[in-house]
Short mmCIF file of C-alpha atoms and ligand atoms in Angstrom, two decimals:
data_model
loop_
_atom_site.label_atom_id
_atom_site.label_comp_id
_atom_site.label_asym_id
_atom_site.label_seq_id
_atom_site.Cartn_x
_atom_site.Cartn_y
_atom_site.Cartn_z
CA MET A 1 -46.19 65.15 -77.93
CA LYS A 2 -46.08 63.55 -74.47
CA ASN A 3 -46.10 66.88 -72.72
CA THR A 4 -48.64 68.94 -74.65
CA THR A 5 -51.91 69.32 -72.80
CA LEU A 6 -54.88 67.46 -74.24
CA LEU A 7 -57.19 70.46 -73.97
CA PRO A 8 -55.30 73.16 -75.91
CA GLY A 9 -54.00 75.83 -73.57
CA GLN A 10 -56.00 74.60 -70.59
CA GLY A 11 -55.23 72.50 -67.55
CA ARG A 12 -52.29 70.23 -67.11
CA VAL A 13 -53.45 66.80 -68.33
CA THR A 14 -50.93 65.47 -70.87
CA PRO A 15 -50.47 62.02 -72.46
CA GLU A 16 -47.68 61.47 -69.94
CA ILE A 17 -50.12 62.03 -67.06
CA VAL A 18 -52.68 59.76 -68.71
CA VAL A 19 -50.16 56.92 -68.86
CA ARG A 20 -48.97 57.58 -65.31
CA THR A 21 -52.59 57.42 -64.08
CA VAL A 22 -53.11 54.12 -65.92
CA LYS A 23 -49.95 52.70 -64.31
CA MET A 24 -51.29 53.73 -60.92
CA VAL A 25 -54.90 52.46 -61.05
CA GLY A 26 -55.44 50.67 -64.37
CA THR A 27 -58.45 51.36 -66.60
CA PRO A 28 -61.18 52.39 -66.72
CA ASN A 29 -60.52 55.30 -64.43
CA ARG A 30 -61.47 58.92 -64.01
CA LEU A 31 -58.95 61.72 -63.77
CA SER A 32 -59.60 65.26 -62.50
CA ASP A 33 -57.32 68.25 -62.90
CA GLU A 34 -56.85 70.42 -59.80
CA SER A 35 -55.32 73.34 -61.69
CA LEU A 36 -58.32 73.74 -64.01
CA ILE A 37 -60.90 73.50 -61.21
CA LEU A 38 -59.11 76.23 -59.25
CA HIS A 39 -58.77 78.34 -62.40
CA ASN A 40 -62.50 78.00 -63.11
CA CYS A 41 -63.37 79.03 -59.54
CA ASP A 42 -61.15 82.10 -59.94
CA GLU A 43 -62.86 83.03 -63.21
CA PHE A 44 -66.23 83.15 -61.49
CA LEU A 45 -64.88 85.01 -58.46
CA ARG A 46 -63.54 87.73 -60.81
CA ILE A 47 -66.94 88.40 -62.40
CA PRO A 48 -67.88 92.06 -62.05
CA ASN A 49 -70.68 92.79 -59.59
CA ALA A 50 -72.48 95.81 -58.20
CA PHE A 51 -73.09 95.25 -54.48
CA GLY A 52 -71.41 91.94 -53.69
CA MET A 53 -71.62 88.43 -55.07
CA ILE A 54 -71.77 84.84 -53.90
CA ILE A 55 -70.79 81.97 -56.21
CA ARG A 56 -72.49 78.71 -55.32
CA TYR A 57 -71.10 75.54 -56.85
CA ALA A 58 -74.03 73.35 -57.97
CA MET A 59 -72.64 70.17 -56.50
CA LYS A 60 -74.90 67.75 -58.37
CA ALA A 61 -72.44 68.22 -61.26
CA ASN A 62 -69.80 66.34 -59.28
CA SER A 63 -70.02 65.67 -55.55
CA LEU A 64 -66.68 63.95 -54.82
CA GLU A 65 -65.28 64.94 -51.45
CA ALA A 66 -61.81 65.90 -52.70
CA LEU A 67 -63.24 68.18 -55.39
CA LEU A 68 -65.63 69.77 -52.89
CA GLN A 69 -62.62 70.43 -50.65
CA LEU A 70 -60.82 72.24 -53.49
CA ILE A 71 -63.89 74.33 -54.23
CA ALA A 72 -64.45 75.14 -50.53
CA SER A 73 -60.82 76.28 -50.28
CA LYS A 74 -61.59 78.90 -52.93
CA GLY A 75 -64.42 80.32 -50.85
CA LEU A 76 -67.27 79.26 -53.10
CA HIS A 77 -70.59 78.35 -51.49
CA ILE A 78 -72.88 75.44 -52.38
CA ASP A 79 -76.13 74.88 -54.23
CA ALA A 80 -77.47 71.56 -52.89
CA SER A 81 -80.28 69.60 -54.55
CA SER A 82 -81.13 67.24 -51.71
CA ILE A 83 -80.71 66.71 -47.98
CA ASN A 84 -78.02 64.14 -48.73
CA GLU A 85 -76.11 66.71 -50.75
CA VAL A 86 -76.24 69.12 -47.80
CA TRP A 87 -74.85 66.31 -45.65
CA ARG A 88 -72.07 65.61 -48.16
CA ALA A 89 -71.11 69.28 -48.58
CA HIS A 90 -70.94 69.81 -44.84
CA ARG A 91 -68.90 66.64 -44.43
CA ALA A 92 -66.42 67.96 -47.03
CA GLY A 93 -65.94 71.19 -45.09
CA PHE A 94 -68.61 73.68 -46.15
CA PRO A 95 -70.14 75.43 -43.14
CA TYR A 96 -73.95 75.16 -43.10
CA ASP A 97 -74.33 78.88 -43.72
CA HIS A 98 -72.52 78.46 -47.05
CA ILE A 99 -75.07 75.94 -48.29
CA MET A 100 -78.37 76.64 -50.04
CA TYR A 101 -80.98 73.88 -50.25
CA THR A 102 -82.96 74.25 -53.49
CA SER A 103 -84.72 70.96 -53.93
CA GLN A 104 -87.79 69.26 -55.28
CA GLN A 105 -87.62 67.12 -52.17
CA ILE A 106 -89.85 67.74 -49.16
CA PRO A 107 -89.31 65.49 -46.14
CA LEU A 108 -91.90 62.73 -45.79
CA THR A 109 -90.68 61.26 -42.52
CA ASN A 110 -90.34 62.96 -39.16
CA ARG A 111 -86.67 61.99 -38.98
CA GLU A 112 -85.94 63.76 -42.28
CA LYS A 113 -88.02 66.77 -41.22
CA LEU A 114 -86.07 67.19 -37.99
CA GLU A 115 -82.77 66.74 -39.79
CA LEU A 116 -83.57 69.39 -42.39
CA GLU A 117 -84.89 71.79 -39.75
CA ASP A 118 -81.71 71.32 -37.78
CA MET A 119 -79.62 72.08 -40.88
CA VAL A 120 -81.69 75.22 -41.55
CA LYS A 121 -81.31 76.30 -37.94
CA GLN A 122 -77.56 75.96 -38.32
CA GLY A 123 -77.54 78.20 -41.37
CA VAL A 124 -78.60 76.27 -44.47
CA LYS A 125 -80.63 78.56 -46.73
CA PHE A 126 -84.02 77.01 -47.52
CA THR A 127 -85.49 77.76 -50.94
CA VAL A 128 -89.26 77.64 -51.27
CA CYS A 129 -89.97 76.04 -54.66
CA SER A 130 -93.74 75.56 -54.34
CA ILE A 131 -96.70 76.25 -52.03
CA PRO A 132 -96.10 72.95 -50.16
CA HIS A 133 -92.47 74.01 -49.54
CA MET A 134 -93.79 77.20 -47.92
CA GLU A 135 -96.35 75.28 -45.87
CA PHE A 136 -93.56 72.95 -44.76
CA ILE A 137 -91.13 75.63 -43.57
CA ALA A 138 -93.35 78.59 -42.53
CA ASP A 139 -93.95 77.84 -38.83
CA PHE A 140 -90.40 76.70 -38.22
CA ALA A 141 -88.89 79.70 -40.05
CA ALA A 142 -91.16 82.14 -38.21
CA ALA A 143 -90.50 80.61 -34.79
CA ASN A 144 -86.74 80.79 -35.35
CA LYS A 145 -86.75 84.10 -37.25
CA ILE A 146 -85.04 82.50 -40.25
CA ALA A 147 -85.41 84.14 -43.66
CA VAL A 148 -86.08 81.95 -46.70
CA ALA A 149 -85.54 82.22 -50.46
CA VAL A 150 -88.24 81.74 -53.09
CA ARG A 151 -87.54 80.12 -56.45
CA ARG A 152 -89.84 81.26 -59.21
CA HIS A 153 -90.61 79.42 -62.43
CA PRO A 154 -89.05 81.68 -65.08
CA LYS A 155 -91.81 80.92 -67.65
CA GLU A 156 -89.20 80.96 -70.38
CA GLY A 157 -85.98 78.97 -70.21
CA SER A 158 -83.23 77.47 -72.29
CA GLY A 159 -81.17 74.30 -72.16
CA GLU A 160 -78.75 72.28 -74.22
CA SER A 161 -81.58 69.77 -74.67
CA VAL A 162 -85.33 69.86 -74.04
CA THR A 163 -84.67 67.81 -70.90
CA ARG A 164 -82.54 70.56 -69.40
CA ASP A 165 -84.79 73.56 -70.01
CA THR A 166 -86.22 74.51 -66.61
CA GLY A 167 -88.37 77.33 -67.92
CA SER A 168 -90.69 75.43 -70.23
CA PRO A 169 -94.42 75.08 -69.42
CA TYR A 170 -93.69 71.38 -68.87
CA SER A 171 -90.98 71.94 -66.27
CA PRO A 172 -92.02 71.75 -62.58
CA TYR A 173 -89.07 73.71 -61.14
CA GLY A 174 -89.86 76.74 -59.04
CA ALA A 175 -93.16 78.26 -57.95
CA HIS A 176 -95.23 79.37 -60.92
CA PRO A 177 -96.02 83.12 -60.89
CA SER A 178 -99.67 82.23 -60.30
CA ASP A 179 -98.65 80.54 -57.01
CA ILE A 180 -96.45 83.40 -55.82
CA PRO A 181 -99.32 85.52 -54.34
CA ILE A 182 -100.32 82.54 -52.19
CA ILE A 183 -96.74 82.03 -51.01
CA LEU A 184 -96.51 85.74 -50.18
CA GLU A 185 -99.82 85.58 -48.34
CA ILE A 186 -98.55 82.74 -46.16
CA SER A 187 -95.33 84.66 -45.52
CA ARG A 188 -97.29 87.72 -44.38
CA ALA A 189 -99.76 85.76 -42.28
CA LYS A 190 -97.03 83.79 -40.51
CA HIS A 191 -94.36 86.50 -40.47
CA VAL A 192 -91.83 84.63 -42.58
CA ILE A 193 -89.22 86.86 -44.18
CA ILE A 194 -88.34 86.25 -47.84
CA ASP A 195 -84.92 87.79 -48.43
CA GLU A 196 -83.92 86.19 -51.73
CA LEU A 197 -85.45 85.59 -55.14
CA HIS A 198 -84.08 82.57 -57.00
CA GLY A 199 -84.43 81.50 -60.63
CA HIS A 200 -82.68 79.05 -62.96
CA ILE A 201 -83.49 78.84 -66.67
CA GLY A 202 -81.72 75.59 -67.54
CA SER A 203 -78.42 73.82 -68.15
CA GLY A 204 -76.20 74.81 -71.04
CA SER A 205 -78.52 77.72 -71.66
CA ASP A 206 -78.23 80.21 -74.50
CA PRO A 207 -76.46 83.34 -73.14
CA LYS A 208 -79.01 85.48 -75.02
CA LYS A 209 -81.82 83.83 -73.01
CA PHE A 210 -79.92 84.49 -69.80
CA LYS A 211 -79.78 88.17 -70.70
CA GLU A 212 -83.51 88.21 -71.32
CA PHE A 213 -84.10 86.51 -67.99
CA VAL A 214 -82.07 88.89 -65.78
CA PRO A 215 -84.13 92.10 -66.08
CA GLY A 216 -87.42 90.17 -65.82
CA HIS A 217 -86.19 88.48 -62.66
CA LEU A 218 -85.39 91.87 -61.10
CA ARG A 219 -88.73 93.34 -62.20
CA PHE A 220 -90.42 90.41 -60.53
CA ILE A 221 -89.16 91.61 -57.14
CA GLU A 222 -90.82 94.98 -57.74
CA GLU A 223 -94.01 93.66 -59.33
CA PHE A 224 -94.73 91.31 -56.46
CA GLY A 225 -93.68 93.83 -53.81
CA MET A 226 -91.02 91.57 -52.31
CA GLU A 227 -89.82 94.27 -49.92
CA ASP A 228 -87.41 92.17 -47.85
CA VAL A 229 -85.41 90.77 -50.76
CA THR A 230 -81.71 91.66 -50.47
CA LYS A 231 -80.26 88.91 -52.67
CA VAL A 232 -81.02 87.89 -56.24
CA ASN A 233 -79.99 84.49 -57.51
CA PHE A 234 -79.76 83.98 -61.27
CA GLY A 235 -79.10 80.22 -61.13
CA GLY A 236 -76.51 78.35 -63.20
CA GLY A 237 -76.35 76.64 -66.57
CA TYR A 238 -73.44 78.60 -68.09
CA LYS A 239 -72.55 76.83 -71.31
CA GLU A 240 -69.18 75.11 -71.53
CA GLY A 241 -67.31 74.33 -74.74
CA ARG A 242 -66.21 70.71 -74.62
CA MET A 243 -65.73 70.22 -78.35
CA PRO A 244 -63.55 72.37 -80.64
CA ASP A 245 -66.66 73.87 -82.28
CA GLU A 246 -68.60 74.57 -79.07
CA ILE A 247 -68.54 78.15 -77.83
CA PRO A 248 -68.65 78.66 -74.06
CA ALA A 249 -70.78 81.42 -72.58
CA ASP A 250 -68.80 84.60 -71.87
CA ILE A 251 -69.40 84.69 -68.11
CA ASN A 252 -67.65 88.03 -67.75
CA ASP A 253 -69.99 89.59 -70.26
CA LEU A 254 -73.03 88.04 -68.53
CA GLY A 255 -71.75 89.31 -65.18
CA GLU A 256 -71.22 92.79 -66.59
CA TYR A 257 -74.77 92.76 -67.92
CA ALA A 258 -76.26 91.51 -64.64
CA LYS A 259 -74.26 94.15 -62.78
CA SER A 260 -75.69 96.96 -64.91
CA GLU A 261 -79.22 95.62 -64.39
CA ILE A 262 -78.71 95.42 -60.62
CA GLU A 263 -77.46 99.02 -60.71
CA ALA A 264 -80.54 100.05 -62.69
CA PHE A 265 -82.69 98.31 -60.07
CA TYR A 266 -80.87 100.34 -57.39
CA LYS A 267 -81.59 103.57 -59.28
CA ARG A 268 -85.27 102.67 -59.50
CA THR A 269 -85.74 101.42 -55.95
CA GLY A 270 -82.80 102.53 -53.77
CA ARG A 271 -82.20 98.86 -52.91
CA LYS A 272 -78.77 97.24 -53.18
CA LEU A 273 -78.95 93.56 -54.11
CA VAL A 274 -76.24 90.94 -53.66
CA MET A 275 -75.95 88.72 -56.75
CA GLU A 276 -75.72 84.94 -56.54
CA LEU A 277 -74.69 82.62 -59.39
CA GLU A 278 -74.77 78.82 -59.35
CA PRO A 279 -72.38 77.26 -61.86
CA GLY A 280 -71.98 73.49 -61.83
CA THR A 281 -70.79 72.45 -65.30
CA ARG A 282 -68.46 75.40 -65.81
CA ILE A 283 -66.49 74.65 -62.64
CA VAL A 284 -65.74 70.99 -63.32
CA ALA A 285 -66.71 69.78 -66.83
CA ASN A 286 -63.43 70.25 -68.69
CA SER A 287 -61.33 69.31 -65.69
CA GLY A 288 -62.48 65.69 -65.90
CA TYR A 289 -61.32 62.85 -68.14
CA THR A 290 -62.45 59.24 -68.37
CA ILE A 291 -59.58 56.98 -69.40
CA LEU A 292 -60.38 53.72 -71.19
CA THR A 293 -58.43 51.01 -72.94
CA ALA A 294 -59.24 49.89 -76.48
CA MET A 295 -59.84 46.17 -75.95
CA TYR A 296 -59.89 45.36 -79.67
CA LEU A 297 -60.80 46.69 -83.11
CA LYS A 298 -63.36 45.13 -85.42
CA GLN A 299 -65.26 45.78 -88.64
CA ASN A 300 -68.69 44.82 -89.96
CA GLY A 301 -67.41 43.26 -93.17
CA PRO A 302 -65.43 44.82 -96.04
CA GLY A 303 -66.37 48.50 -96.34
CA GLY A 304 -68.50 48.17 -93.21
CA CYS A 305 -68.49 50.10 -89.99
CA LYS A 306 -65.19 50.10 -88.07
CA PHE A 307 -65.31 49.85 -84.31
CA VAL A 308 -62.99 50.51 -81.44
CA VAL A 309 -64.36 48.50 -78.51
CA CYS A 310 -63.38 49.99 -75.17
CA ASN A 311 -63.59 48.77 -71.59
CA GLY A 312 -66.10 51.46 -70.62
CA GLY A 313 -68.90 53.45 -72.22
CA MET A 314 -72.47 54.38 -71.36
CA GLU A 315 -72.18 53.19 -67.76
CA LEU A 316 -69.39 55.73 -67.18
CA VAL A 317 -70.22 58.52 -69.63
CA THR A 318 -73.98 58.51 -70.07
CA ARG A 319 -74.44 61.99 -71.55
CA PRO A 320 -73.99 60.97 -75.22
CA LEU A 321 -76.79 58.40 -74.91
CA LEU A 322 -78.94 60.57 -72.66
CA TYR A 323 -78.67 63.88 -74.49
CA GLY A 324 -76.64 63.35 -77.67
CA SER A 325 -73.93 65.42 -75.96
CA ARG A 326 -70.48 65.29 -77.52
CA HIS A 327 -67.25 64.70 -75.64
CA PRO A 328 -63.85 65.00 -77.34
CA LEU A 329 -62.11 61.65 -77.81
CA TYR A 330 -58.34 61.37 -77.78
CA GLY A 331 -56.16 58.42 -78.73
CA VAL A 332 -53.14 57.98 -76.46
CA SER A 333 -50.72 55.12 -77.07
CA ARG A 334 -49.73 52.90 -74.19
CA GLU A 335 -46.25 54.43 -74.49
CA GLY A 336 -47.72 57.90 -73.92
CA GLU A 337 -47.82 59.36 -77.44
CA LEU A 338 -50.82 61.38 -78.56
CA ILE A 339 -52.21 59.40 -81.52
CA SER A 340 -55.20 61.62 -82.27
CA SER A 341 -57.03 64.66 -80.95
CA GLU A 342 -60.18 66.24 -82.30
CA PHE A 343 -58.59 69.60 -81.51
CA ASN A 344 -55.81 68.93 -84.02
CA LEU A 345 -56.78 66.46 -86.72
CA GLY A 346 -53.61 66.92 -88.80
CA SER A 347 -54.00 64.79 -91.92
CA LEU A 348 -56.68 62.54 -90.42
CA THR A 349 -60.10 62.57 -92.08
CA LEU A 350 -63.49 61.15 -91.20
CA GLU A 351 -63.56 59.11 -94.43
CA LYS A 352 -60.22 57.44 -93.84
CA ASP A 353 -60.03 57.42 -90.08
CA GLY A 354 -63.63 57.53 -88.87
CA LYS A 355 -64.50 54.84 -86.35
CA VAL A 356 -67.35 54.13 -83.99
CA VAL A 357 -66.04 54.08 -80.44
CA THR A 358 -68.12 51.78 -78.29
CA GLY A 359 -68.24 50.55 -74.73
CA ARG A 360 -68.76 47.02 -73.56
CA CYS A 361 -72.39 46.90 -72.46
CA CYS A 362 -74.94 44.72 -74.24
CA GLU A 363 -76.88 47.65 -75.60
CA SER A 364 -76.62 49.09 -79.08
CA GLY A 365 -76.67 52.63 -77.68
CA ASP A 366 -73.42 52.01 -75.86
CA ALA A 367 -71.22 54.33 -77.89
CA LEU A 368 -69.21 57.38 -76.94
CA ARG A 369 -70.63 59.52 -79.73
CA LEU A 370 -74.32 59.52 -80.65
CA ASP A 371 -76.60 62.06 -82.23
CA LYS A 372 -79.69 63.41 -80.49
CA ASP A 373 -81.80 60.54 -81.91
CA GLY A 374 -79.44 57.91 -80.57
CA ASN A 375 -77.71 56.99 -83.84
CA VAL A 376 -74.02 56.19 -83.46
CA VAL A 377 -71.68 58.78 -84.98
CA MET A 378 -68.18 58.11 -86.29
CA VAL A 379 -65.24 59.89 -84.73
CA VAL A 380 -61.90 60.69 -86.35
CA MET A 381 -59.47 58.41 -84.56
CA GLY A 382 -55.81 57.85 -85.43
CA ASN A 383 -54.02 54.57 -85.75
CA ILE A 384 -55.24 53.10 -82.48
CA ARG A 385 -54.07 49.58 -81.62
CA ALA A 386 -55.60 47.21 -79.13
CA ARG A 387 -54.37 48.13 -75.61
CA ASP A 388 -53.88 51.81 -76.49
CA HIS A 389 -56.01 54.29 -74.57
CA ILE A 390 -59.10 56.23 -75.51
CA VAL A 391 -59.41 59.32 -73.35
CA VAL A 392 -62.85 60.91 -73.11
CA GLY A 393 -62.62 64.63 -72.37
CA GLY A 394 -65.06 66.97 -70.67
CA THR A 395 -66.36 64.31 -68.30
CA GLY A 396 -65.96 66.23 -65.03
CA ALA A 397 -69.64 67.23 -64.80
CA TYR A 398 -72.64 64.88 -64.74
CA CYS A 399 -70.59 61.76 -65.45
CA SER A 400 -69.21 60.46 -62.14
CA SER A 401 -72.28 61.87 -60.37
CA MET A 402 -74.79 60.70 -63.00
CA SER A 403 -73.53 57.32 -64.19
CA LEU A 404 -75.54 54.16 -64.83
CA LYS A 405 -73.95 52.52 -61.85
CA ASN A 406 -73.31 48.78 -62.18
CA TYR A 407 -75.23 48.28 -65.41
CA ASN A 408 -74.04 44.94 -66.83
CA SER A 409 -72.43 44.60 -63.37
CA TYR A 410 -69.43 46.68 -64.36
CA LEU A 411 -67.90 48.31 -61.31
CA GLU A 412 -67.48 51.98 -60.47
CA PRO A 413 -63.94 52.99 -61.48
CA PRO A 414 -61.25 54.53 -59.28
CA GLU A 415 -60.77 58.28 -59.46
CA VAL A 416 -57.51 60.20 -59.41
CA LEU A 417 -56.68 63.90 -59.02
CA VAL A 418 -53.65 65.37 -60.73
CA ARG A 419 -52.36 67.99 -58.32
CA ILE A 420 -50.82 71.31 -59.30
CA ASP A 421 -47.34 69.90 -58.74
CA GLY A 422 -48.06 66.90 -61.01
CA ASP A 423 -48.51 64.38 -58.19
CA LEU A 424 -51.37 61.94 -58.53
CA ASP A 425 -53.74 61.47 -55.57
CA LEU A 426 -56.23 58.64 -55.39
CA ILE A 427 -59.54 60.38 -54.48
CA LYS A 428 -61.94 57.46 -54.87
CA LYS A 429 -61.18 53.77 -54.68
CA GLY A 430 -62.60 51.50 -57.35
CA GLN A 431 -65.70 49.63 -56.26
CA THR A 432 -65.31 45.94 -55.46
CA ARG A 433 -67.66 43.11 -56.45
CA GLU A 434 -68.53 42.65 -52.79
CA GLN A 435 -69.51 46.34 -52.52
CA MET A 436 -71.72 45.99 -55.59
CA VAL A 437 -73.81 43.30 -53.89
CA GLN A 438 -73.34 44.19 -50.24
CA ASN A 439 -76.90 45.36 -49.62
CA GLU A 440 -78.58 42.47 -51.42
CA LEU A 441 -80.20 39.75 -49.36
CA PRO A 442 -80.73 36.16 -50.50
CA LEU A 443 -84.10 34.45 -50.22
CA ARG A 444 -84.66 33.44 -46.63
CA LYS A 445 -86.34 30.23 -47.68
CA LEU A 446 -86.16 28.21 -50.87
CA ASN A 447 -89.44 26.62 -51.93
C1 PLP B 501 -78.31 72.03 -61.95
C2 PLP B 501 -78.49 73.37 -61.37
C3 PLP B 501 -77.49 74.33 -61.51
C4 PLP B 501 -76.23 74.09 -62.29
O1 PLP B 501 -76.41 73.86 -63.64
P1 PLP B 501 -75.13 73.73 -64.58
O2 PLP B 501 -75.71 73.55 -65.93
O3 PLP B 501 -74.38 72.53 -64.13
O4 PLP B 501 -74.34 74.96 -64.43
C5 PLP B 501 -77.68 75.54 -60.87
N1 PLP B 501 -78.79 75.80 -60.16
C6 PLP B 501 -79.79 74.90 -60.02
C7 PLP B 501 -80.98 75.25 -59.24
C8 PLP B 501 -79.67 73.66 -60.63
O5 PLP B 501 -80.66 72.77 -60.52
#
């Protein structure tokens, strides 16, 4: 059992590697799997396309330098959500002209304005997401003959939760169709070229909704007479399957469909469009694990709820509390035996073996499985003892990058990468107490 991979048939993380990582850095820690990240990049690069394709990794999913380096080595480009993300991507080795800036952020200070303009001048693609974005960039883009992208509000979207649907009437992302004529008017008046139409319907979106979105997005280019558009960006959000019963989106099928629609657009208009896709989750989610130790077991009285209390929870893996998202939980003994896996329950049952797996924060929502209303949910766990490990799967996306840093003053954990050859590389040191408080200043004067 030591050498079977935790995620059936995928990646190379085994109980043996879990225990080796724990020996190296202790717990809690985060572990990423190089082989699966590279494999996921390859899957996207193989998607069929009509007239060329660019895959942009949406780096807000996980922005660690070492992972960005792996993804850059595959030739993917970047979707950045902020100026700081552009800075981080460039620092990790992405040339500016492989980075697209699609952000809600508009510089408020002159320093930020000059920095962003300099990045754009060096090749960063600027996406206009509203009329103020266009007003911000128009003169600079025209003076430097730099083409921009426009992100439109798709009017209908889809997400794994309401909070991740970027097409709803209550979502501010992208210029609403009623604002597009004004943006086009500015572009004509100031001679700003718009060479790309962008759209993103949401995270963990329903593949059916993606298919509805694609032809409408292409029609939009024709309807609004966007004559200079040579690239069409369909955004990201491709559903991943983290749990045994979750079905990932068939990206090949979606690519095939988008390809046929781009070909139909060519037949109608004689224009060949390059396709851009922006996966975040699908590149990194299943490559990441968060490794905890069961500190102790307890029970709320005879017949009451059974708990496994771990040395990490909501502050490290916030998605269950935030969205009711499920992550597979594995039991791995300290000797490196697989005690339980939700992918292979064997004779374990929820009635006999169901436990609530909690973290250590003073907050009743600090559990590793919750429903969408925030109620704790039992998980089938094997015969876990104190000091055995609970491994949380599928934590490569929106966990390290979206954690509740230092809540209850718990520190950010170290991160390790298991390389293709099985070596373990430390890719992020654990935070120290001093680092947690380093920017705080004491009162200058006591009353
Ligand atoms: C977040 C985001 C993505 C990636 O979404 P995933 O669900 O992680 O694939 C892509 N494009 C844009 C504009 C985004 O905001």
